[in-house]
Amino acid sequence: MDASPAPFVPPAPKPRGGRPSFLQMVRIVYRNPLELWGEPSYNEPWIWIGAALNGPLLIANDPGLIRRVLVDNARNYKMAKVRQRILRPILRDGLLTIEGEGWKRSRKAMAPVFTPRNIHGFAGPMLKKTLEFAARYEELERTDIARDMTGITYEILAETLFSGQIAGEPDSFGKRMDHFFETMGRVDPMDLVGAPDWVPRFTRIRGRKAMAYFRAIVDGTIAMREEAMARDPRSVPKDFLTLLLEARGADGLTEDEVADNIITFIGAGHETTARALGWTLYCLAEASWERDKVEAEIDRVVADVPDPVDWLAAMPLTRAAFEEAMRLYPPAATISREAIEDDRYEDLDIKAGAQVQIMPWTIHRHRKLWDRPEAFLPERFHPGRREEIDRYQYLPFGAGPRICIGATFALQEAMIILGVLMSRYRFDTLPETRPWPVQKLTTQPEGGLPMRVTRR
Ligand code: HEM
């Protein structure tokens, strides 16, 4: 008899019945786009939402179609308008928002920044920051794990970006940054209804002062580092800032692009990982039989494998739990594009100007692609089974030429954080732990993740 308990089914909106009115749709998209999708979005290979905001919208769930858009005919798809309207004023010519020839040049110039050698070089600073964080943790009857994970990934990012050498007060930098992304990153109703650019976006006006202040700190930090490099290039740390400054040149990054990419890494590179970590600890706490397996693996690795560079390869079960949490709660819930010219996939015509949404959220929960899609089952990603998953049905980091450049960084970081924290502490849910996934810039737990932390 199979003695394993029934799998844990974590909270998620039920597919919506009926068609919302235009106004309802705007309200849902503003509040939580994850609540918008009806049964067909979780069942069909693709659907057209004809009278959608900003023109015809194609929801692409079929792995073959996704491959067509993101890889085989990627040149025919640019970043979608709404995405760019929200992100470009913040990230400008950073890699996430730059397009065309500029993107090609930047991506090439930044390849040396993300070599395995450099990412491995970050394992030491990641471990150091995690140990400092763990030493402060102690036992806590109740703490918000969502907030704690944002804290630790932020500290790691500040260390790997600047080695802590920030112009001004490092503490106020963290606070300003939170405020900056919170005010700037909101979807403005004016963007959703496709209002022209001259219509003021009230959600963004508030963020302008925060942006000016934040940009000034980044510029000051860069100037400080350039001075140090000019004095003695060998004295500066090999962090992201130095690597980006070294990527400048005729075919490389411009001065402004260095700043834009620093801001892009801050925007793209810590909250995403923090969300995935929070959801992982939550799912493992609710499925304690899975947590037992992960804790056993971590205890072994932390004791036997001294170099944290090797932890990612040495922790397949921990990685599987993390990947399964990203399946259920993809930090980036939507990948959106716009067709430049007409395209055709099988019997599907995609007209120029059509918006194409590839949604890890619905693809990862698609009834035809997954067995028990709503259940937390890390074994799907265990070695030997992982190969059964189609490359284009699991997309936490996207795919094709614009695949996340920080994926290995994020995975290495996640294994180090889980390794250190879970070897020392046990994370349990409380009666009030009832997170509700909400899509903002990332997939966040509304109400946070209140949990108890006890020493193991
Ligand atoms: C679990 C953590 C992360 C997740 C889930 C994630 C997810 C993604 C996704 C889905 C994309 C593709 C977007 C698209 O095609 O429209 C992307 C792109 C990108 N990510 Fe990440 N990311 C993570 C961590 C990071 C980190 C740590 C960094 C930097 C240190 C980073 C930097 C970027 C950049 C610069 C791009 C743009 C790449 C390009 O367009 O060429 N990400 N990320």
Short mmCIF file of C-alpha atoms and ligand atoms in Angstrom, two decimals:
data_model
loop_
_atom_site.label_atom_id
_atom_site.label_comp_id
_atom_site.label_asym_id
_atom_site.label_seq_id
_atom_site.Cartn_x
_atom_site.Cartn_y
_atom_site.Cartn_z
CA MET A 1 0.00 0.00 0.00
CA ASP A 2 1.20 3.48 -0.76
CA ALA A 3 1.82 5.19 2.57
CA SER A 4 2.76 8.60 1.25
CA PRO A 5 0.34 11.32 2.34
CA ALA A 6 -1.94 13.13 -0.08
CA PRO A 7 0.07 15.90 -1.73
CA PHE A 8 -0.21 19.45 -0.50
CA VAL A 9 -2.32 21.68 -2.74
CA PRO A 10 -1.27 25.28 -2.14
CA PRO A 11 -3.66 28.24 -2.53
CA ALA A 12 -4.41 29.67 -5.97
CA PRO A 13 -7.35 31.42 -7.66
CA LYS A 14 -9.91 29.07 -9.18
CA PRO A 15 -10.35 29.53 -12.94
CA ARG A 16 -12.89 32.28 -13.45
CA GLY A 17 -16.35 31.34 -14.74
CA GLY A 18 -18.02 33.60 -17.32
CA ARG A 19 -16.59 36.61 -19.09
CA PRO A 20 -15.84 39.74 -17.09
CA SER A 21 -17.06 43.11 -18.36
CA PHE A 22 -14.46 45.59 -19.59
CA LEU A 23 -14.50 47.50 -16.31
CA GLN A 24 -14.31 44.35 -14.23
CA MET A 25 -11.36 43.30 -16.34
CA VAL A 26 -9.50 46.57 -15.71
CA ARG A 27 -10.18 46.21 -11.99
CA ILE A 28 -8.96 42.61 -11.85
CA VAL A 29 -5.83 43.39 -13.86
CA TYR A 30 -5.06 46.28 -11.56
CA ARG A 31 -5.64 44.25 -8.39
CA ASN A 32 -4.46 40.78 -9.34
CA PRO A 33 -4.14 39.58 -12.95
CA LEU A 34 -3.86 35.96 -11.75
CA GLU A 35 -7.61 36.08 -11.02
CA LEU A 36 -8.47 36.93 -14.60
CA TRP A 37 -8.00 33.56 -16.28
CA GLY A 38 -10.89 31.25 -17.02
CA GLU A 39 -10.97 27.48 -17.58
CA PRO A 40 -9.86 27.66 -21.27
CA SER A 41 -6.62 29.40 -20.26
CA TYR A 42 -5.71 26.28 -18.28
CA ASN A 43 -6.95 23.79 -20.88
CA GLU A 44 -6.42 25.02 -24.43
CA PRO A 45 -3.17 25.21 -26.43
CA TRP A 46 -3.93 28.83 -27.23
CA ILE A 47 -6.80 31.26 -27.02
CA TRP A 48 -7.58 34.62 -28.55
CA ILE A 49 -8.99 37.32 -26.38
CA GLY A 50 -10.43 39.37 -29.23
CA ALA A 51 -11.58 42.58 -27.63
CA ALA A 52 -8.78 42.76 -25.09
CA LEU A 53 -7.11 45.92 -23.85
CA ASN A 54 -4.36 47.13 -26.18
CA GLY A 55 -5.51 45.07 -29.21
CA PRO A 56 -5.96 41.36 -29.92
CA LEU A 57 -4.31 39.19 -27.32
CA LEU A 58 -3.09 35.63 -27.86
CA ILE A 59 -2.59 33.45 -24.80
CA ALA A 60 0.06 30.92 -25.83
CA ASN A 61 0.17 27.72 -23.77
CA ASP A 62 1.35 25.21 -26.36
CA PRO A 63 5.07 24.34 -25.99
CA GLY A 64 5.51 24.30 -29.81
CA LEU A 65 3.92 27.73 -30.18
CA ILE A 66 6.02 29.10 -27.33
CA ARG A 67 9.13 27.80 -29.02
CA ARG A 68 8.02 29.52 -32.24
CA VAL A 69 7.61 32.90 -30.50
CA LEU A 70 10.57 32.83 -28.12
CA VAL A 71 13.13 30.94 -30.20
CA ASP A 72 12.50 29.90 -33.82
CA ASN A 73 10.98 33.18 -34.95
CA ALA A 74 12.11 35.36 -32.02
CA ARG A 75 13.18 38.12 -34.41
CA ASN A 76 9.54 38.72 -35.29
CA TYR A 77 8.55 39.48 -31.70
CA LYS A 78 9.37 42.58 -29.74
CA MET A 79 8.65 43.39 -26.11
CA ALA A 80 4.94 44.13 -25.54
CA LYS A 81 3.82 47.78 -25.23
CA VAL A 82 2.37 47.62 -21.71
CA ARG A 83 5.48 45.92 -20.33
CA GLN A 84 7.71 48.56 -21.87
CA ARG A 85 5.48 51.44 -20.70
CA ILE A 86 5.81 50.23 -17.14
CA LEU A 87 9.44 49.16 -17.09
CA ARG A 88 11.23 51.48 -19.49
CA PRO A 89 10.90 54.70 -17.47
CA ILE A 90 12.57 52.83 -14.59
CA LEU A 91 15.12 50.61 -16.28
CA ARG A 92 15.75 52.67 -19.44
CA ASP A 93 18.42 50.91 -21.53
CA GLY A 94 19.05 48.09 -19.07
CA LEU A 95 19.13 44.61 -20.61
CA LEU A 96 15.56 43.79 -19.64
CA THR A 97 14.05 46.72 -21.56
CA ILE A 98 16.50 47.62 -24.35
CA GLU A 99 15.56 46.32 -27.82
CA GLY A 100 16.92 45.75 -31.32
CA GLU A 101 20.60 46.31 -32.10
CA GLY A 102 21.16 47.92 -28.69
CA TRP A 103 19.98 44.74 -26.98
CA LYS A 104 22.26 42.58 -29.17
CA ARG A 105 25.29 44.70 -28.34
CA SER A 106 24.46 44.82 -24.61
CA ARG A 107 23.76 41.10 -24.29
CA LYS A 108 27.06 40.32 -25.99
CA ALA A 109 28.95 42.83 -23.87
CA MET A 110 27.44 41.35 -20.72
CA ALA A 111 28.15 37.70 -21.52
CA PRO A 112 31.59 37.93 -19.83
CA VAL A 113 29.95 39.32 -16.70
CA PHE A 114 27.89 36.13 -16.24
CA THR A 115 30.50 33.44 -17.05
CA PRO A 116 30.43 30.38 -14.76
CA ARG A 117 33.79 31.58 -13.39
CA ASN A 118 32.33 34.90 -12.24
CA ILE A 119 29.15 33.31 -10.88
CA HIS A 120 31.26 30.80 -8.94
CA GLY A 121 33.29 33.74 -7.65
CA PHE A 122 30.07 35.06 -6.07
CA ALA A 123 29.48 31.88 -4.02
CA GLY A 124 31.87 33.11 -1.29
CA PRO A 125 30.14 36.51 -0.79
CA MET A 126 26.73 34.76 -0.95
CA LEU A 127 27.75 32.36 1.82
CA LYS A 128 29.27 35.14 3.93
CA LYS A 129 26.11 37.27 3.78
CA THR A 130 23.87 34.27 4.47
CA LEU A 131 25.91 33.27 7.51
CA GLU A 132 25.68 36.82 8.88
CA PHE A 133 21.94 36.78 8.32
CA ALA A 134 21.54 33.32 9.94
CA ALA A 135 23.54 34.44 12.99
CA ARG A 136 21.03 37.25 13.58
CA TYR A 137 18.02 35.02 13.12
CA GLU A 138 17.70 33.09 16.40
CA GLU A 139 14.37 31.55 17.31
CA LEU A 140 11.29 33.50 16.36
CA GLU A 141 7.73 32.75 17.34
CA ARG A 142 6.52 34.67 14.33
CA THR A 143 8.32 36.36 11.48
CA ASP A 144 7.34 37.32 7.96
CA ILE A 145 9.39 34.99 5.78
CA ALA A 146 8.46 36.96 2.64
CA ARG A 147 10.05 40.07 4.11
CA ASP A 148 13.03 38.14 5.49
CA MET A 149 13.81 36.58 2.11
CA THR A 150 13.67 40.00 0.43
CA GLY A 151 16.10 41.20 3.10
CA ILE A 152 18.64 38.46 2.58
CA THR A 153 18.54 38.51 -1.23
CA TYR A 154 18.90 42.28 -1.10
CA GLU A 155 21.97 42.01 1.15
CA ILE A 156 23.50 39.45 -1.21
CA LEU A 157 22.79 41.63 -4.21
CA ALA A 158 24.28 44.73 -2.56
CA GLU A 159 27.40 42.67 -1.78
CA THR A 160 27.75 41.12 -5.26
CA LEU A 161 26.91 44.43 -7.01
CA PHE A 162 28.98 46.91 -5.01
CA SER A 163 30.78 44.90 -2.29
CA GLY A 164 28.97 47.20 0.12
CA GLN A 165 30.75 50.30 -1.30
CA ILE A 166 27.68 52.48 -1.81
CA ALA A 167 27.72 56.28 -1.94
CA GLY A 168 25.76 57.54 1.07
CA GLU A 169 24.10 55.45 3.77
CA PRO A 170 23.74 51.76 2.81
CA ASP A 171 20.65 51.43 5.03
CA SER A 172 18.85 54.32 3.46
CA PHE A 173 19.75 52.88 0.03
CA GLY A 174 17.77 49.74 0.82
CA LYS A 175 14.76 51.73 2.00
CA ARG A 176 14.84 54.14 -0.94
CA MET A 177 15.10 51.24 -3.31
CA ASP A 178 12.01 49.52 -1.90
CA HIS A 179 10.03 52.72 -2.15
CA PHE A 180 11.31 53.34 -5.67
CA PHE A 181 10.25 49.98 -7.06
CA GLU A 182 6.97 49.99 -5.20
CA THR A 183 5.87 53.33 -6.59
CA MET A 184 7.34 52.91 -10.07
CA GLY A 185 6.53 49.29 -10.74
CA ARG A 186 2.76 49.51 -10.44
CA VAL A 187 0.58 48.84 -13.43
CA ASP A 188 -1.19 52.13 -14.06
CA PRO A 189 -4.82 51.87 -15.19
CA MET A 190 -3.90 54.34 -17.96
CA ASP A 191 -1.38 51.85 -19.33
CA LEU A 192 -3.96 49.10 -19.30
CA VAL A 193 -6.52 51.00 -21.28
CA GLY A 194 -3.81 51.99 -23.76
CA ALA A 195 -3.99 55.74 -23.07
CA PRO A 196 -1.42 57.74 -25.05
CA ASP A 197 1.87 58.64 -23.39
CA TRP A 198 0.91 62.29 -22.69
CA VAL A 199 -1.88 61.22 -20.31
CA PRO A 200 -0.36 61.52 -16.80
CA ARG A 201 0.18 58.31 -14.88
CA PHE A 202 -0.66 59.16 -11.28
CA THR A 203 0.91 56.00 -9.94
CA ARG A 204 4.20 57.13 -11.45
CA ILE A 205 4.28 60.81 -10.61
CA ARG A 206 4.77 59.87 -6.95
CA GLY A 207 7.77 57.78 -7.90
CA ARG A 208 9.64 60.50 -9.75
CA LYS A 209 11.33 62.04 -6.74
CA ALA A 210 12.26 58.62 -5.47
CA MET A 211 13.73 57.84 -8.89
CA ALA A 212 15.87 60.99 -9.00
CA TYR A 213 17.25 60.30 -5.53
CA PHE A 214 17.91 56.65 -6.25
CA ARG A 215 19.60 57.35 -9.58
CA ALA A 216 21.85 59.93 -7.87
CA ILE A 217 23.05 57.30 -5.37
CA VAL A 218 23.79 54.84 -8.20
CA ASP A 219 25.69 57.52 -10.15
CA GLY A 220 27.66 58.48 -7.04
CA THR A 221 28.54 54.85 -6.40
CA ILE A 222 29.76 54.41 -9.98
CA ALA A 223 31.87 57.60 -9.78
CA MET A 224 33.42 56.40 -6.52
CA ARG A 225 34.38 53.08 -8.11
CA GLU A 226 35.76 54.70 -11.26
CA GLU A 227 38.06 56.82 -9.12
CA ALA A 228 39.27 53.77 -7.25
CA MET A 229 39.84 51.92 -10.56
CA ALA A 230 41.81 54.85 -11.95
CA ARG A 231 44.00 54.93 -8.83
CA ASP A 232 44.71 51.19 -8.78
CA PRO A 233 42.73 48.77 -10.97
CA ARG A 234 43.95 45.79 -8.93
CA SER A 235 42.59 47.16 -5.66
CA VAL A 236 38.91 47.04 -6.66
CA PRO A 237 36.68 44.03 -5.91
CA LYS A 238 35.58 41.80 -8.83
CA ASP A 239 31.88 42.48 -8.28
CA PHE A 240 29.11 43.25 -10.80
CA LEU A 241 29.99 46.94 -10.80
CA THR A 242 33.63 46.35 -11.76
CA LEU A 243 32.60 43.73 -14.34
CA LEU A 244 30.05 46.10 -15.90
CA LEU A 245 32.56 48.96 -16.00
CA GLU A 246 34.99 46.60 -17.74
CA ALA A 247 32.27 45.82 -20.31
CA ARG A 248 32.27 49.44 -21.56
CA GLY A 249 33.72 50.26 -24.96
CA ALA A 250 32.97 50.92 -28.63
CA ASP A 251 31.10 47.60 -29.02
CA GLY A 252 30.31 47.38 -25.35
CA LEU A 253 28.15 49.22 -22.83
CA THR A 254 27.90 53.02 -22.67
CA GLU A 255 28.38 54.94 -19.39
CA ASP A 256 24.62 55.35 -18.98
CA GLU A 257 23.99 51.69 -19.69
CA VAL A 258 26.22 50.70 -16.77
CA ALA A 259 23.88 52.63 -14.42
CA ASP A 260 20.77 51.31 -16.20
CA ASN A 261 22.00 47.75 -15.76
CA ILE A 262 22.84 48.24 -12.09
CA ILE A 263 19.24 49.35 -11.60
CA THR A 264 18.01 46.47 -13.77
CA PHE A 265 19.91 43.91 -11.68
CA ILE A 266 18.44 45.40 -8.52
CA GLY A 267 14.95 45.31 -10.06
CA ALA A 268 15.20 41.88 -11.70
CA GLY A 269 17.60 40.12 -9.42
CA HIS A 270 16.51 40.05 -5.82
CA GLU A 271 12.77 40.15 -5.38
CA THR A 272 12.35 37.34 -7.94
CA THR A 273 14.69 35.04 -6.02
CA ALA A 274 13.20 36.14 -2.70
CA ARG A 275 9.68 35.20 -3.85
CA ALA A 276 10.79 31.78 -5.00
CA LEU A 277 12.54 31.17 -1.67
CA GLY A 278 9.53 32.27 0.37
CA TRP A 279 7.13 30.04 -1.55
CA THR A 280 9.58 27.11 -1.26
CA LEU A 281 9.81 27.40 2.54
CA TYR A 282 6.04 27.73 2.76
CA CYS A 283 5.29 24.67 0.57
CA LEU A 284 7.90 22.59 2.40
CA ALA A 285 6.42 23.55 5.78
CA GLU A 286 2.97 22.42 4.62
CA ALA A 287 4.38 19.20 3.13
CA SER A 288 6.62 18.18 6.04
CA TRP A 289 7.36 14.73 4.47
CA GLU A 290 8.99 16.61 1.58
CA ARG A 291 10.80 18.89 4.03
CA ASP A 292 12.25 15.80 5.78
CA LYS A 293 13.90 14.73 2.51
CA VAL A 294 15.29 18.20 1.83
CA GLU A 295 16.60 18.63 5.38
CA ALA A 296 18.35 15.26 5.22
CA GLU A 297 20.05 16.19 1.94
CA ILE A 298 21.06 19.62 3.21
CA ASP A 299 22.49 18.24 6.47
CA ARG A 300 24.65 15.84 4.50
CA VAL A 301 25.88 18.44 2.01
CA VAL A 302 26.57 21.20 4.52
CA ALA A 303 28.62 18.73 6.59
CA ASP A 304 30.50 17.06 3.71
CA VAL A 305 30.86 19.64 0.92
CA PRO A 306 32.93 22.59 2.15
CA ASP A 307 32.82 24.72 -1.02
CA PRO A 308 29.38 26.35 -1.62
CA VAL A 309 30.17 26.45 -5.36
CA ASP A 310 29.43 22.71 -5.36
CA TRP A 311 26.13 22.88 -3.47
CA LEU A 312 23.90 23.38 -6.50
CA ALA A 313 25.08 20.11 -8.05
CA ALA A 314 25.10 18.33 -4.69
CA MET A 315 21.50 19.18 -3.71
CA PRO A 316 19.16 17.72 -6.38
CA LEU A 317 16.24 17.27 -3.96
CA THR A 318 16.49 20.81 -2.60
CA ARG A 319 16.71 22.15 -6.13
CA ALA A 320 13.66 20.06 -7.09
CA ALA A 321 11.61 21.57 -4.25
CA PHE A 322 12.69 25.06 -5.31
CA GLU A 323 11.84 24.36 -8.95
CA GLU A 324 8.46 22.91 -8.03
CA ALA A 325 7.70 26.04 -5.97
CA MET A 326 8.62 28.14 -9.03
CA ARG A 327 6.29 25.98 -11.14
CA LEU A 328 3.36 26.72 -8.83
CA TYR A 329 4.37 30.32 -8.13
CA PRO A 330 6.52 31.54 -11.03
CA PRO A 331 8.12 34.79 -9.78
CA ALA A 332 7.70 36.24 -13.29
CA ALA A 333 4.12 35.20 -14.06
CA THR A 334 3.96 36.62 -17.59
CA ILE A 335 6.31 36.94 -20.55
CA SER A 336 4.77 39.27 -23.10
CA ARG A 337 5.60 40.03 -26.70
CA GLU A 338 4.13 41.79 -29.75
CA ALA A 339 4.23 40.43 -33.32
CA ILE A 340 6.14 42.73 -35.70
CA GLU A 341 4.96 41.05 -38.92
CA ASP A 342 2.30 38.43 -39.63
CA ASP A 343 3.29 34.96 -38.48
CA ARG A 344 1.79 31.50 -38.73
CA TYR A 345 2.07 28.46 -36.47
CA GLU A 346 0.23 25.31 -37.60
CA ASP A 347 -3.28 26.63 -38.41
CA LEU A 348 -2.91 29.69 -36.21
CA ASP A 349 -2.54 33.11 -37.85
CA ILE A 350 -0.83 35.77 -35.77
CA LYS A 351 -1.31 39.20 -37.27
CA ALA A 352 1.23 42.00 -37.00
CA GLY A 353 0.57 44.00 -33.83
CA ALA A 354 -0.99 41.07 -31.94
CA GLN A 355 -0.02 40.86 -28.27
CA VAL A 356 1.26 37.42 -27.32
CA GLN A 357 1.24 36.41 -23.67
CA ILE A 358 3.26 33.45 -22.58
CA MET A 359 2.21 32.88 -19.03
CA PRO A 360 4.29 30.62 -16.85
CA TRP A 361 1.34 30.91 -14.44
CA THR A 362 -1.15 29.09 -16.74
CA ILE A 363 1.40 26.92 -18.56
CA HIS A 364 2.76 25.59 -15.26
CA ARG A 365 -0.80 24.73 -14.18
CA HIS A 366 -2.05 23.52 -17.56
CA ARG A 367 -4.35 20.49 -17.34
CA LYS A 368 -3.05 18.89 -20.54
CA LEU A 369 0.63 19.33 -19.72
CA TRP A 370 0.88 18.25 -16.09
CA ASP A 371 -0.41 15.43 -13.93
CA ARG A 372 -2.10 16.88 -10.80
CA PRO A 373 -1.05 20.37 -11.85
CA GLU A 374 -2.25 22.09 -8.69
CA ALA A 375 -0.32 19.80 -6.29
CA PHE A 376 3.14 20.43 -4.80
CA LEU A 377 5.09 17.37 -6.00
CA PRO A 378 8.84 18.06 -6.07
CA GLU A 379 9.48 14.53 -7.41
CA ARG A 380 8.56 15.84 -10.88
CA PHE A 381 11.97 17.52 -10.84
CA HIS A 382 13.95 14.67 -9.31
CA PRO A 383 16.87 13.38 -11.40
CA GLY A 384 15.58 10.82 -13.88
CA ARG A 385 12.09 12.37 -14.02
CA ARG A 386 12.99 15.93 -14.84
CA GLU A 387 13.86 14.91 -18.41
CA GLU A 388 10.16 14.13 -19.07
CA ILE A 389 9.31 17.83 -18.82
CA ASP A 390 9.23 19.59 -22.20
CA ARG A 391 11.70 22.48 -22.41
CA TYR A 392 8.83 24.85 -23.27
CA GLN A 393 6.34 23.79 -20.62
CA TYR A 394 8.48 24.99 -17.70
CA LEU A 395 9.60 28.59 -18.08
CA PRO A 396 10.47 30.28 -14.80
CA PHE A 397 13.44 31.94 -16.49
CA GLY A 398 11.89 32.31 -19.97
CA ALA A 399 13.59 30.81 -23.06
CA GLY A 400 15.40 31.78 -26.24
CA PRO A 401 17.78 34.68 -26.78
CA ARG A 402 16.17 36.75 -24.01
CA ILE A 403 16.30 34.00 -21.39
CA CYS A 404 17.15 35.26 -17.91
CA ILE A 405 20.84 36.08 -17.81
CA GLY A 406 20.87 35.69 -14.02
CA ALA A 407 19.37 32.17 -13.81
CA THR A 408 22.54 30.40 -12.61
CA PHE A 409 23.27 33.22 -10.19
CA ALA A 410 19.74 32.83 -8.76
CA LEU A 411 19.91 29.03 -8.47
CA GLN A 412 23.33 29.10 -6.81
CA GLU A 413 22.13 31.77 -4.39
CA ALA A 414 18.93 29.89 -3.58
CA MET A 415 20.80 26.68 -2.75
CA ILE A 416 23.21 28.56 -0.48
CA ILE A 417 20.39 30.35 1.37
CA LEU A 418 18.28 27.18 1.76
CA GLY A 419 21.40 25.17 2.70
CA VAL A 420 22.47 27.50 5.51
CA LEU A 421 19.01 28.40 6.85
CA MET A 422 17.41 24.95 6.71
CA SER A 423 20.44 23.23 8.24
CA ARG A 424 20.07 25.46 11.31
CA TYR A 425 16.39 26.29 11.54
CA ARG A 426 13.02 24.68 10.96
CA PHE A 427 10.35 26.76 9.29
CA ASP A 428 6.73 26.05 10.22
CA THR A 429 3.48 27.65 9.21
CA LEU A 430 1.13 29.22 11.79
CA PRO A 431 -2.67 29.12 11.83
CA GLU A 432 -2.66 32.58 10.25
CA THR A 433 -0.33 31.59 7.38
CA ARG A 434 -2.79 31.85 4.52
CA PRO A 435 -0.94 33.51 1.65
CA TRP A 436 -2.81 34.49 -1.49
CA PRO A 437 -0.75 34.78 -4.68
CA VAL A 438 -0.97 38.23 -6.24
CA GLN A 439 0.82 39.30 -9.40
CA LYS A 440 2.58 42.63 -9.02
CA LEU A 441 6.06 42.91 -10.54
CA THR A 442 6.54 39.42 -9.09
CA THR A 443 4.14 36.76 -7.76
CA GLN A 444 3.80 37.84 -4.15
CA PRO A 445 2.05 36.32 -1.13
CA GLU A 446 -0.66 38.78 -0.11
CA GLY A 447 -0.66 39.00 3.66
CA GLY A 448 3.01 37.94 3.72
CA LEU A 449 4.26 34.58 4.97
CA PRO A 450 4.03 34.63 8.77
CA MET A 451 5.97 31.58 10.01
CA ARG A 452 7.64 30.20 13.13
CA VAL A 453 11.39 29.64 13.13
CA THR A 454 12.90 27.19 15.62
CA ARG A 455 16.45 25.96 16.03
CA ARG A 456 16.86 22.39 14.75
C1 HEM B 1 14.42 33.21 -9.36
C2 HEM B 1 14.94 34.32 -9.86
C3 HEM B 1 14.67 34.88 -11.23
C4 HEM B 1 13.61 34.67 -12.07
C5 HEM B 1 12.38 33.78 -11.83
C6 HEM B 1 13.85 35.45 -13.27
C7 HEM B 1 13.01 35.46 -14.38
C8 HEM B 1 13.32 36.06 -15.59
C9 HEM B 1 12.55 35.92 -16.81
C10 HEM B 1 11.27 35.11 -16.98
C11 HEM B 1 13.17 36.64 -17.78
C12 HEM B 1 12.75 36.77 -19.27
C13 HEM B 1 11.85 37.94 -19.51
C14 HEM B 1 11.33 38.02 -20.94
O1 HEM B 1 11.68 37.19 -21.80
O2 HEM B 1 10.52 38.92 -21.21
C15 HEM B 1 14.33 37.27 -17.17
C16 HEM B 1 15.20 38.11 -17.81
C17 HEM B 1 16.24 38.77 -17.19
N1 HEM B 1 16.69 38.55 -15.89
FE1 HEM B 1 15.93 37.27 -14.56
N2 HEM B 1 15.03 36.12 -13.13
C18 HEM B 1 15.58 35.79 -11.90
C19 HEM B 1 16.78 36.22 -11.38
C20 HEM B 1 17.61 37.17 -11.99
C21 HEM B 1 18.84 37.65 -11.44
C22 HEM B 1 19.48 37.18 -10.13
C23 HEM B 1 19.32 38.61 -12.31
C24 HEM B 1 20.57 39.46 -12.27
C25 HEM B 1 21.51 39.41 -11.39
C26 HEM B 1 18.37 38.70 -13.42
C27 HEM B 1 18.48 39.53 -14.49
C28 HEM B 1 17.73 39.43 -15.65
C29 HEM B 1 17.98 40.24 -16.84
C30 HEM B 1 19.04 41.32 -17.00
C31 HEM B 1 17.05 39.82 -17.82
C32 HEM B 1 16.89 40.34 -19.24
C33 HEM B 1 17.63 39.44 -20.22
C34 HEM B 1 17.47 39.88 -21.68
O3 HEM B 1 16.41 40.38 -22.04
O4 HEM B 1 18.42 39.67 -22.43
N3 HEM B 1 17.36 37.79 -13.19
N4 HEM B 1 14.39 36.88 -15.84
#
